Amino acid sequence: MEREPYFIPMSAAQEKNQISRFLTINEKTRRFGLALTEEQALALNEAKKGALAANGRLELIPGTGVIEKIIMAFCDSVYIGQHNYVETMEELLEAFYYFKNETVDAIGDDDLIQFMRRRFDTVCQGSVELLLHRELETLAYCVKHQISLEEYEAQEADDLENLEYEGME
Amino acid sequence: MKTWNTKAWNENQLDTPDQIPAAAIDETKYFQSLMSYCGEWGLLDFQEIQGLFAALTEITVKQCLQYNGTDSSSIPLDLAKEIGEGVLYTVNYCLEMMGKPDKALAQLRELSLADVYRQGKSLLKALVNKTKQQYLAMLSHKPEIDSYTYNSTMQAGISGFLKLYDVEFMPHQNTATMDYPLAIGDLPLSGITFLNRYIQYIHYENEFITLFSPWELKSILTKYDPLYGENLTNMVDAVVAVVPEVRLEGFFAELSPNGRAYMARVVQKENIKGTAHKYGLRL
């Protein structure tokens, strides 16, 4: 039996409102040398829709501010400048929704963004590639196998140490 | 928030009984078909219908947020669809319980859809409890048969369904399959309404087959299907096919009125299959 769900898409007014909200973020990000044009804000919004669709996810309350949260978390990174601002945000959005699935929604939006932010500037040195394929993969592994990240990393460090020790012998 | 088109309501004099024919409503899609009929006949205007669908979405979103349990602003689409199905199932059950489509519409006019949903959830919870009681009652009168499918369905199948059943978020889902088939065939239901009906029918079937002694039943089953213990063989089907019709008439007479009515439907199905018999029952 074919059944149809009922969901109302975001209205044009809501969308316009969301774009203008992005633009107000410029006031906060400008001091880090980052600003979005209206065109870029639209592009980011489209990227979010694309990331949601590509990862088979539905935003429950349209415009709840994932883009704003990511921008605010990452805007002070030394690895993000105006030249790669939109591109990096788009990649982070894609990574965010991908890992919401991979971590089976066990981690809330804010915690996941905070994790991404911490790793991005430190161990990843601004590489979204590393963030995606190493850090977030590790996080997803830990969530799926119900082990803590600290436990996993301690084990990894031990293994590495043993490997180095064996090499010396 | 809601502004009902009372003019259309009065003009159509919907408070007189049976203004909406029951046949116009598809029971498996109660809410949708009620909206469709009301829209077509001007009993609700476009804005009212849109408002009700928006309310349905709102309930679904709330349920999704509650299901998520974390500060997630998004949810996998498949999961959201399932939760939406559950909301619709609950609303449909509440409306169906009103008895008549007119009463269901009156309910929608009197209460907000959120209230209808809440009421539906309470009714479903009551049905879960009733089903558990019926299950235990059925188990206590279960015939002792060496059929793996029958025994595993009655024990692990049904209790597994009840254990895993999620009335809060996935009330429409069948959490376990009932391998043992009913003589009447597949039921066009899902969730707890399916299980409740299944147990009810199994009770009627048990009532019928326990009229036979265990050794007699075993001999009938062996004659019908030597591998009945492993196959998906329905015992009522076997009895109806094997026992001479003259003897069956006597057995039917011993059944409760509901059991007799059920067997009449089974026999009718058998007739359709080509095993024509007349058992002195009104088909």
Tab-separated table of C-alpha atoms in Angstrom:
chain	number	residue	atom	x	y	z
A	1	MET	CA	0.000	0.000	0.000
A	2	GLU	CA	1.468	3.326	-1.070
A	3	ARG	CA	1.443	5.889	1.701
A	4	GLU	CA	2.299	9.541	1.453
A	5	PRO	CA	3.916	11.571	4.189
A	6	TYR	CA	2.923	15.187	4.618
A	7	PHE	CA	5.625	17.768	4.958
A	8	ILE	CA	5.437	21.421	4.140
A	9	PRO	CA	8.535	22.896	2.537
A	10	MET	CA	10.009	26.159	3.713
A	11	SER	CA	8.013	29.110	2.400
A	12	ALA	CA	9.597	31.825	0.261
A	13	ALA	CA	9.193	34.288	3.131
A	14	GLN	CA	10.954	31.940	5.581
A	15	GLU	CA	13.756	31.450	3.086
A	16	LYS	CA	14.201	35.189	2.576
A	17	ASN	CA	14.255	35.654	6.304
A	18	GLN	CA	16.916	32.990	6.634
A	19	ILE	CA	19.127	34.656	4.008
A	20	SER	CA	18.873	37.988	5.791
A	21	ARG	CA	19.840	36.223	9.040
A	22	PHE	CA	22.999	34.925	7.354
A	23	LEU	CA	23.847	38.430	6.322
A	24	THR	CA	23.559	39.745	9.858
A	25	ILE	CA	26.269	37.239	10.807
A	26	ASN	CA	28.633	39.336	8.713
A	27	GLU	CA	28.675	41.867	11.530
A	28	LYS	CA	30.225	39.236	13.796
A	29	THR	CA	32.528	37.604	11.242
A	30	ARG	CA	33.878	40.779	9.687
A	31	ARG	CA	36.448	41.161	12.430
A	32	PHE	CA	37.914	37.840	11.262
A	33	GLY	CA	37.998	39.144	7.689
A	34	LEU	CA	34.986	37.122	6.583
A	35	ALA	CA	31.783	38.343	4.971
A	36	LEU	CA	29.097	36.826	2.810
A	37	THR	CA	27.473	38.542	-0.135
A	38	GLU	CA	23.775	37.895	-0.697
A	39	GLU	CA	24.707	35.621	-3.569
A	40	GLN	CA	27.056	33.614	-1.376
A	41	ALA	CA	24.437	33.386	1.363
A	42	LEU	CA	22.009	31.983	-1.194
A	43	ALA	CA	24.663	29.569	-2.414
A	44	LEU	CA	25.278	28.369	1.156
A	45	ASN	CA	21.582	27.870	1.681
A	46	GLU	CA	21.408	25.832	-1.505
A	47	ALA	CA	24.448	23.843	-0.346
A	48	LYS	CA	22.655	23.047	2.884
A	49	LYS	CA	19.578	21.854	1.010
A	50	GLY	CA	21.834	19.781	-1.235
A	51	ALA	CA	23.671	18.288	1.745
A	52	LEU	CA	20.376	17.428	3.443
A	53	ALA	CA	19.043	15.806	0.285
A	54	ALA	CA	22.281	13.973	-0.503
A	55	ASN	CA	22.319	12.512	2.982
A	56	GLY	CA	18.601	11.727	3.042
A	57	ARG	CA	17.845	14.041	5.926
A	58	LEU	CA	15.008	16.371	6.722
A	59	GLU	CA	15.393	19.625	8.606
A	60	LEU	CA	12.705	19.507	11.256
A	61	ILE	CA	12.324	23.188	11.855
A	62	PRO	CA	13.463	25.035	8.743
A	63	GLY	CA	16.048	27.667	9.458
A	64	THR	CA	17.114	26.372	12.859
A	65	GLY	CA	20.536	27.736	12.195
A	66	VAL	CA	22.993	24.966	11.381
A	67	ILE	CA	24.758	27.253	8.897
A	68	GLU	CA	24.964	30.040	11.452
A	69	LYS	CA	26.281	27.634	14.078
A	70	ILE	CA	28.985	26.319	11.740
A	71	ILE	CA	29.961	29.816	10.658
A	72	MET	CA	30.146	31.060	14.227
A	73	ALA	CA	32.165	28.036	15.335
A	74	PHE	CA	34.674	28.218	12.486
A	75	CYS	CA	34.949	31.926	11.690
A	76	ASP	CA	37.925	32.473	14.015
A	77	SER	CA	39.926	29.629	12.492
A	78	VAL	CA	43.261	30.719	11.121
A	79	TYR	CA	42.749	28.347	8.233
A	80	ILE	CA	39.677	30.121	6.886
A	81	GLY	CA	39.994	33.307	4.905
A	82	GLN	CA	37.688	35.153	2.574
A	83	HIS	CA	39.211	33.284	-0.389
A	84	ASN	CA	38.048	29.846	0.856
A	85	TYR	CA	35.215	30.908	3.181
A	86	VAL	CA	32.162	29.768	1.198
A	87	GLU	CA	33.874	26.693	-0.208
A	88	THR	CA	34.980	25.520	3.257
A	89	MET	CA	31.566	26.189	4.773
A	90	GLU	CA	29.954	24.138	2.011
A	91	GLU	CA	32.343	21.253	2.667
A	92	LEU	CA	31.758	21.468	6.410
A	93	LEU	CA	28.002	21.428	5.904
A	94	GLU	CA	28.273	18.331	3.758
A	95	ALA	CA	30.546	16.686	6.365
A	96	PHE	CA	28.178	17.695	9.157
A	97	TYR	CA	25.098	16.051	7.664
A	98	TYR	CA	27.068	13.038	6.491
A	99	PHE	CA	28.314	12.420	10.011
A	100	LYS	CA	24.935	13.040	11.564
A	101	ASN	CA	23.983	9.856	9.721
A	102	GLU	CA	27.243	8.062	10.405
A	103	THR	CA	26.971	8.735	14.117
A	104	VAL	CA	23.346	7.554	13.991
A	105	ASP	CA	22.137	10.822	15.504
A	106	ALA	CA	23.779	9.921	18.788
A	107	ILE	CA	25.557	13.277	18.888
A	108	GLY	CA	23.668	16.528	18.980
A	109	ASP	CA	24.271	19.335	16.477
A	110	ASP	CA	26.252	21.520	18.869
A	111	ASP	CA	28.487	18.718	20.113
A	112	LEU	CA	29.276	17.547	16.598
A	113	ILE	CA	30.103	21.082	15.458
A	114	GLN	CA	32.312	21.575	18.505
A	115	PHE	CA	34.140	18.324	17.799
A	116	MET	CA	34.670	19.331	14.168
A	117	ARG	CA	35.903	22.733	15.206
A	118	ARG	CA	38.410	21.397	17.757
A	119	ARG	CA	39.924	18.918	15.306
A	120	PHE	CA	39.910	21.280	12.325
A	121	ASP	CA	42.404	23.739	13.749
A	122	THR	CA	44.523	21.247	15.656
A	123	VAL	CA	45.208	17.818	14.211
A	124	CYS	CA	43.714	18.568	10.781
A	125	GLN	CA	45.460	21.908	10.328
A	126	GLY	CA	42.571	23.260	8.320
A	127	SER	CA	42.064	20.236	6.084
A	128	VAL	CA	38.414	19.304	5.651
A	129	GLU	CA	39.668	16.176	3.917
A	130	LEU	CA	41.447	15.002	7.062
A	131	LEU	CA	38.572	16.048	9.240
A	132	LEU	CA	36.193	14.011	7.127
A	133	HIS	CA	38.229	10.904	6.428
A	134	ARG	CA	40.136	10.545	9.664
A	135	GLU	CA	38.648	12.434	12.593
A	136	LEU	CA	34.972	12.076	11.864
A	137	GLU	CA	35.413	8.487	10.679
A	138	THR	CA	37.064	7.732	14.018
A	139	LEU	CA	34.223	9.400	15.861
A	140	ALA	CA	31.656	7.419	13.892
A	141	TYR	CA	33.585	4.209	14.596
A	142	CYS	CA	33.561	4.950	18.317
A	143	VAL	CA	29.853	5.718	18.330
A	144	LYS	CA	29.013	2.563	16.407
A	145	HIS	CA	31.186	0.371	18.618
A	146	GLN	CA	30.165	2.197	21.766
A	147	ILE	CA	33.663	3.052	22.899
A	148	SER	CA	34.825	6.446	24.045
A	149	LEU	CA	36.995	8.520	21.759
A	150	GLU	CA	39.613	8.845	24.514
A	151	GLU	CA	39.728	5.091	24.957
A	152	TYR	CA	40.135	4.610	21.205
A	153	GLU	CA	42.855	7.210	20.917
A	154	ALA	CA	44.756	5.814	23.894
A	155	GLN	CA	44.656	2.398	22.253
A	156	GLU	CA	45.845	3.909	18.961
A	157	ALA	CA	48.728	5.638	20.757
A	158	ASP	CA	49.697	2.377	22.467
A	159	ASP	CA	49.627	0.531	19.161
A	160	LEU	CA	51.801	3.192	17.567
A	161	GLU	CA	54.254	3.082	20.438
A	162	ASN	CA	54.496	-0.709	20.209
A	163	LEU	CA	55.041	-0.450	16.484
A	164	GLU	CA	57.847	2.063	16.953
A	165	TYR	CA	59.398	-0.083	19.688
A	166	GLU	CA	59.289	-3.162	17.439
A	167	GLY	CA	60.892	-1.102	14.679
A	168	MET	CA	63.732	-0.119	16.956
A	169	GLU	CA	64.393	-3.736	17.876
B	1	MET	CA	-6.008	29.416	15.454
B	2	LYS	CA	-8.594	27.376	13.593
B	3	THR	CA	-11.521	29.127	11.873
B	4	TRP	CA	-14.155	26.700	10.766
B	5	ASN	CA	-16.455	27.379	7.859
B	6	THR	CA	-19.609	27.185	9.927
B	7	LYS	CA	-21.702	28.557	7.036
B	8	ALA	CA	-20.897	25.541	4.876
B	9	TRP	CA	-21.483	23.320	7.896
B	10	ASN	CA	-24.974	24.681	8.529
B	11	GLU	CA	-25.918	24.760	4.870
B	12	ASN	CA	-25.014	21.146	4.468
B	13	GLN	CA	-26.772	20.206	7.707
B	14	LEU	CA	-24.049	17.775	8.579
B	15	ASP	CA	-25.405	17.278	12.052
B	16	THR	CA	-28.041	15.002	10.599
B	17	PRO	CA	-26.799	11.407	10.576
B	18	ASP	CA	-24.892	9.784	7.760
B	19	GLN	CA	-24.259	12.829	5.616
B	20	ILE	CA	-20.909	11.326	4.739
B	21	PRO	CA	-21.458	7.794	3.465
B	22	ALA	CA	-19.252	5.244	5.197
B	23	ALA	CA	-18.461	3.738	1.787
B	24	ALA	CA	-16.754	6.991	0.785
B	25	ILE	CA	-14.138	6.440	3.468
B	26	ASP	CA	-11.184	4.155	2.965
B	27	GLU	CA	-10.557	2.764	6.445
B	28	THR	CA	-6.854	2.249	5.782
B	29	LYS	CA	-6.542	5.953	4.884
B	30	TYR	CA	-9.290	7.380	7.070
B	31	PHE	CA	-8.010	10.910	7.497
B	32	GLN	CA	-6.952	11.365	3.880
B	33	SER	CA	-10.194	10.021	2.451
B	34	LEU	CA	-12.268	12.076	4.915
B	35	MET	CA	-10.375	15.214	3.841
B	36	SER	CA	-10.784	14.274	0.211
B	37	TYR	CA	-14.561	13.759	0.573
B	38	CYS	CA	-15.058	16.921	2.630
B	39	GLY	CA	-13.038	18.920	0.117
B	40	GLU	CA	-14.973	17.549	-2.806
B	41	TRP	CA	-18.374	18.255	-1.253
B	42	GLY	CA	-17.462	21.606	0.252
B	43	LEU	CA	-17.820	20.450	3.848
B	44	LEU	CA	-14.417	21.893	4.581
B	45	ASP	CA	-12.830	24.654	2.578
B	46	PHE	CA	-9.307	24.620	1.206
B	47	GLN	CA	-7.861	26.605	4.113
B	48	GLU	CA	-9.434	24.322	6.681
B	49	ILE	CA	-8.019	21.248	4.985
B	50	GLN	CA	-4.644	22.905	4.585
B	51	GLY	CA	-4.759	23.832	8.276
B	52	LEU	CA	-5.432	20.232	9.250
B	53	PHE	CA	-2.557	18.953	7.137
B	54	ALA	CA	-0.307	21.647	8.593
B	55	ALA	CA	-1.362	20.509	12.071
B	56	LEU	CA	-0.486	16.946	11.099
B	57	THR	CA	2.967	18.109	10.028
B	58	GLU	CA	3.372	20.015	13.275
B	59	ILE	CA	2.559	16.918	15.327
B	60	THR	CA	5.002	14.896	13.219
B	61	VAL	CA	7.767	17.443	13.761
B	62	LYS	CA	7.138	17.394	17.523
B	63	GLN	CA	7.260	13.625	17.535
B	64	CYS	CA	10.496	13.659	15.512
B	65	LEU	CA	12.091	16.102	17.938
B	66	GLN	CA	10.985	13.971	20.846
B	67	TYR	CA	12.275	10.833	19.149
B	68	ASN	CA	15.654	12.407	18.455
B	69	GLY	CA	16.099	13.188	22.125
B	70	THR	CA	19.241	15.245	21.406
B	71	ASP	CA	19.658	18.771	20.119
B	72	SER	CA	19.460	17.589	16.487
B	73	SER	CA	17.733	19.923	14.077
B	74	SER	CA	17.439	17.267	11.390
B	75	ILE	CA	16.474	13.631	11.136
B	76	PRO	CA	16.895	10.915	8.495
B	77	LEU	CA	14.090	11.277	5.978
B	78	ASP	CA	13.089	7.604	6.205
B	79	LEU	CA	12.744	7.886	9.951
B	80	ALA	CA	10.682	11.070	9.641
B	81	LYS	CA	8.395	9.306	7.164
B	82	GLU	CA	7.944	6.393	9.555
B	83	ILE	CA	7.138	8.730	12.430
B	84	GLY	CA	4.697	10.574	10.149
B	85	GLU	CA	3.036	7.260	9.306
B	86	GLY	CA	2.725	6.592	13.016
B	87	VAL	CA	1.034	9.952	13.602
B	88	LEU	CA	-1.384	9.323	10.756
B	89	TYR	CA	-2.127	5.819	12.041
B	90	THR	CA	-2.944	7.217	15.487
B	91	VAL	CA	-5.183	9.957	14.088
B	92	ASN	CA	-6.889	7.447	11.788
B	93	TYR	CA	-7.542	5.091	14.681
B	94	CYS	CA	-9.143	7.835	16.758
B	95	LEU	CA	-11.357	8.933	13.868
B	96	GLU	CA	-12.307	5.366	13.021
B	97	MET	CA	-13.316	4.754	16.622
B	98	MET	CA	-15.891	7.519	16.280
B	99	GLY	CA	-17.975	4.961	14.414
B	100	LYS	CA	-19.302	7.161	11.648
B	101	PRO	CA	-17.500	9.579	9.329
B	102	ASP	CA	-19.913	12.339	10.411
B	103	LYS	CA	-18.844	11.872	13.994
B	104	ALA	CA	-15.200	11.826	12.934
B	105	LEU	CA	-15.659	15.163	11.185
B	106	ALA	CA	-17.497	16.542	14.211
B	107	GLN	CA	-14.546	15.431	16.329
B	108	LEU	CA	-12.162	17.293	14.054
B	109	ARG	CA	-14.327	20.399	14.343
B	110	GLU	CA	-14.621	20.248	18.110
B	111	LEU	CA	-11.034	19.400	18.955
B	112	SER	CA	-7.676	20.424	17.581
B	113	LEU	CA	-5.888	17.756	15.592
B	114	ALA	CA	-3.326	17.578	18.398
B	115	ASP	CA	-6.153	16.606	20.778
B	116	VAL	CA	-7.441	14.012	18.325
B	117	TYR	CA	-3.918	12.634	18.157
B	118	ARG	CA	-3.609	12.520	21.945
B	119	GLN	CA	-6.964	10.793	22.184
B	120	GLY	CA	-5.900	8.330	19.487
B	121	LYS	CA	-2.760	7.533	21.439
B	122	SER	CA	-4.769	6.832	24.600
B	123	LEU	CA	-7.115	4.588	22.638
B	124	LEU	CA	-4.187	2.713	21.138
B	125	LYS	CA	-2.601	2.243	24.551
B	126	ALA	CA	-5.908	0.842	25.806
B	127	LEU	CA	-6.004	-1.485	22.803
B	128	VAL	CA	-2.480	-2.692	23.579
B	129	ASN	CA	-3.547	-3.585	27.115
B	130	LYS	CA	-6.722	-5.261	25.885
B	131	THR	CA	-4.706	-7.221	23.326
B	132	LYS	CA	-2.294	-8.416	26.006
B	133	GLN	CA	-5.210	-9.691	28.073
B	134	GLN	CA	-6.769	-11.383	25.058
B	135	TYR	CA	-3.427	-12.944	24.237
B	136	LEU	CA	-3.048	-14.429	27.706
B	137	ALA	CA	-6.629	-15.692	27.591
B	138	MET	CA	-6.007	-17.229	24.178
B	139	LEU	CA	-2.783	-18.877	25.385
B	140	SER	CA	-4.579	-20.507	28.297
B	141	HIS	CA	-6.942	-22.266	25.865
B	142	LYS	CA	-4.341	-23.013	23.231
B	143	PRO	CA	-4.556	-26.553	21.845
B	144	GLU	CA	-1.495	-28.757	22.219
B	145	ILE	CA	-0.356	-29.349	18.668
B	146	ASP	CA	3.065	-30.493	17.465
B	147	SER	CA	3.285	-27.759	14.844
B	148	TYR	CA	6.432	-25.683	15.030
B	149	THR	CA	4.986	-22.739	13.070
B	150	TYR	CA	1.846	-22.635	15.178
B	151	ASN	CA	3.630	-22.924	18.509
B	152	SER	CA	6.419	-20.490	17.705
B	153	THR	CA	3.943	-17.905	16.396
B	154	MET	CA	1.706	-18.250	19.428
B	155	GLN	CA	4.612	-18.028	21.856
B	156	ALA	CA	7.608	-16.122	20.527
B	157	GLY	CA	5.885	-14.354	17.597
B	158	ILE	CA	3.055	-12.682	19.473
B	159	SER	CA	4.961	-11.980	22.671
B	160	GLY	CA	7.850	-10.564	20.601
B	161	PHE	CA	5.421	-8.302	18.764
B	162	LEU	CA	3.993	-7.025	22.028
B	163	LYS	CA	7.408	-6.540	23.612
B	164	LEU	CA	8.797	-4.544	20.700
B	165	TYR	CA	5.615	-2.647	19.855
B	166	ASP	CA	6.180	1.101	20.030
B	167	VAL	CA	2.866	2.842	20.576
B	168	GLU	CA	4.593	6.192	21.021
B	169	PHE	CA	6.487	6.556	17.750
B	170	MET	CA	5.864	3.582	15.441
B	171	PRO	CA	2.343	2.376	16.244
B	172	HIS	CA	1.713	1.392	12.629
B	173	GLN	CA	4.563	-1.097	12.470
B	174	ASN	CA	4.285	-4.849	12.742
B	175	THR	CA	7.214	-5.578	14.998
B	176	ALA	CA	7.131	-9.307	14.284
B	177	THR	CA	5.625	-11.402	11.519
B	178	MET	CA	2.941	-13.905	12.296
B	179	ASP	CA	4.195	-16.936	10.385
B	180	TYR	CA	1.190	-19.110	11.169
B	181	PRO	CA	-1.416	-18.154	8.562
B	182	LEU	CA	-5.070	-17.494	9.335
B	183	ALA	CA	-7.700	-19.569	7.586
B	184	ILE	CA	-9.343	-16.329	6.504
B	185	GLY	CA	-6.177	-15.171	4.729
B	186	ASP	CA	-4.042	-12.064	5.171
B	187	LEU	CA	-5.417	-9.172	7.178
B	188	PRO	CA	-5.302	-5.719	5.556
B	189	LEU	CA	-4.235	-4.140	8.841
B	190	SER	CA	-1.045	-3.134	10.574
B	191	GLY	CA	0.239	-2.338	14.047
B	192	ILE	CA	-1.762	-3.243	17.123
B	193	THR	CA	-5.068	-3.326	15.220
B	194	PHE	CA	-3.558	-6.139	13.143
B	195	LEU	CA	-2.375	-8.097	16.165
B	196	ASN	CA	-5.643	-7.627	18.002
B	197	ARG	CA	-7.625	-8.960	15.042
B	198	TYR	CA	-5.136	-11.789	14.513
B	199	ILE	CA	-5.477	-12.954	18.125
B	200	GLN	CA	-9.247	-12.657	17.915
B	201	TYR	CA	-9.326	-14.862	14.805
B	202	ILE	CA	-6.867	-17.342	16.247
B	203	HIS	CA	-9.183	-17.583	19.247
B	204	TYR	CA	-12.102	-18.517	16.931
B	205	GLU	CA	-9.916	-20.998	15.085
B	206	ASN	CA	-8.783	-22.536	18.372
B	207	GLU	CA	-12.389	-22.744	19.490
B	208	PHE	CA	-13.126	-24.767	16.369
B	209	ILE	CA	-10.161	-27.105	16.368
B	210	THR	CA	-10.401	-27.898	20.065
B	211	LEU	CA	-13.767	-29.480	19.305
B	212	PHE	CA	-11.653	-32.323	17.962
B	213	SER	CA	-9.710	-34.595	20.253
B	214	PRO	CA	-5.916	-34.238	20.028
B	215	TRP	CA	-5.460	-37.666	18.400
B	216	GLU	CA	-8.283	-36.959	15.912
B	217	LEU	CA	-6.779	-33.596	15.005
B	218	LYS	CA	-3.381	-35.158	14.554
B	219	SER	CA	-4.798	-37.768	12.205
B	220	ILE	CA	-6.644	-35.084	10.199
B	221	LEU	CA	-3.522	-32.949	9.922
B	222	THR	CA	-1.344	-35.879	8.888
B	223	LYS	CA	-3.857	-36.813	6.205
B	224	TYR	CA	-3.966	-33.222	4.927
B	225	ASP	CA	-0.239	-32.560	5.059
B	226	PRO	CA	2.203	-35.143	6.430
B	227	LEU	CA	4.691	-32.311	7.052
B	228	TYR	CA	2.169	-30.103	8.846
B	229	GLY	CA	4.546	-29.773	11.795
B	230	GLU	CA	7.078	-27.859	9.718
B	231	ASN	CA	4.939	-26.329	6.976
B	232	LEU	CA	2.747	-23.250	7.186
B	233	THR	CA	-0.342	-25.415	7.397
B	234	ASN	CA	-3.452	-23.846	8.819
B	235	MET	CA	-5.305	-26.345	10.973
B	236	VAL	CA	-8.776	-25.050	10.173
B	237	ASP	CA	-8.048	-25.334	6.465
B	238	ALA	CA	-6.969	-28.922	7.050
B	239	VAL	CA	-10.096	-29.820	9.011
B	240	VAL	CA	-12.450	-28.224	6.483
B	241	ALA	CA	-10.724	-30.065	3.651
B	242	VAL	CA	-10.552	-33.465	5.310
B	243	VAL	CA	-13.599	-33.872	7.577
B	244	PRO	CA	-16.838	-34.896	5.825
B	245	GLU	CA	-19.271	-32.029	5.606
B	246	VAL	CA	-22.022	-33.873	7.488
B	247	ARG	CA	-19.782	-34.043	10.560
B	248	LEU	CA	-18.680	-30.432	10.221
B	249	GLU	CA	-22.248	-29.151	10.488
B	250	GLY	CA	-22.456	-30.622	13.972
B	251	PHE	CA	-19.194	-29.003	15.021
B	252	PHE	CA	-20.242	-25.583	13.733
B	253	ALA	CA	-23.400	-25.795	15.818
B	254	GLU	CA	-21.260	-26.014	18.955
B	255	LEU	CA	-19.387	-22.789	18.306
B	256	SER	CA	-20.074	-19.409	19.883
B	257	PRO	CA	-22.004	-16.955	17.619
B	258	ASN	CA	-18.793	-15.080	16.823
B	259	GLY	CA	-16.908	-18.286	16.175
B	260	ARG	CA	-19.708	-19.463	13.878
B	261	ALA	CA	-19.694	-16.161	11.982
B	262	TYR	CA	-15.945	-16.422	11.546
B	263	MET	CA	-16.185	-19.998	10.302
B	264	ALA	CA	-18.870	-18.895	7.841
B	265	ARG	CA	-16.375	-16.469	6.358
B	266	VAL	CA	-13.693	-19.131	6.241
B	267	VAL	CA	-16.021	-21.548	4.487
B	268	GLN	CA	-16.993	-18.812	2.070
B	269	LYS	CA	-13.311	-18.386	1.283
B	270	GLU	CA	-13.008	-22.154	0.817
B	271	ASN	CA	-15.967	-22.026	-1.584
B	272	ILE	CA	-14.184	-19.352	-3.592
B	273	LYS	CA	-11.178	-21.636	-3.734
B	274	GLY	CA	-13.443	-24.299	-5.287
B	275	THR	CA	-14.001	-26.554	-2.273
B	276	ALA	CA	-17.760	-26.086	-2.433
B	277	HIS	CA	-19.685	-27.184	0.600
B	278	LYS	CA	-22.910	-26.291	2.243
B	279	TYR	CA	-22.674	-26.366	5.955
B	280	GLY	CA	-26.075	-24.999	6.812
B	281	LEU	CA	-24.469	-21.638	7.539
B	282	ARG	CA	-25.686	-18.310	6.252
B	283	LEU	CA	-22.827	-17.115	4.059
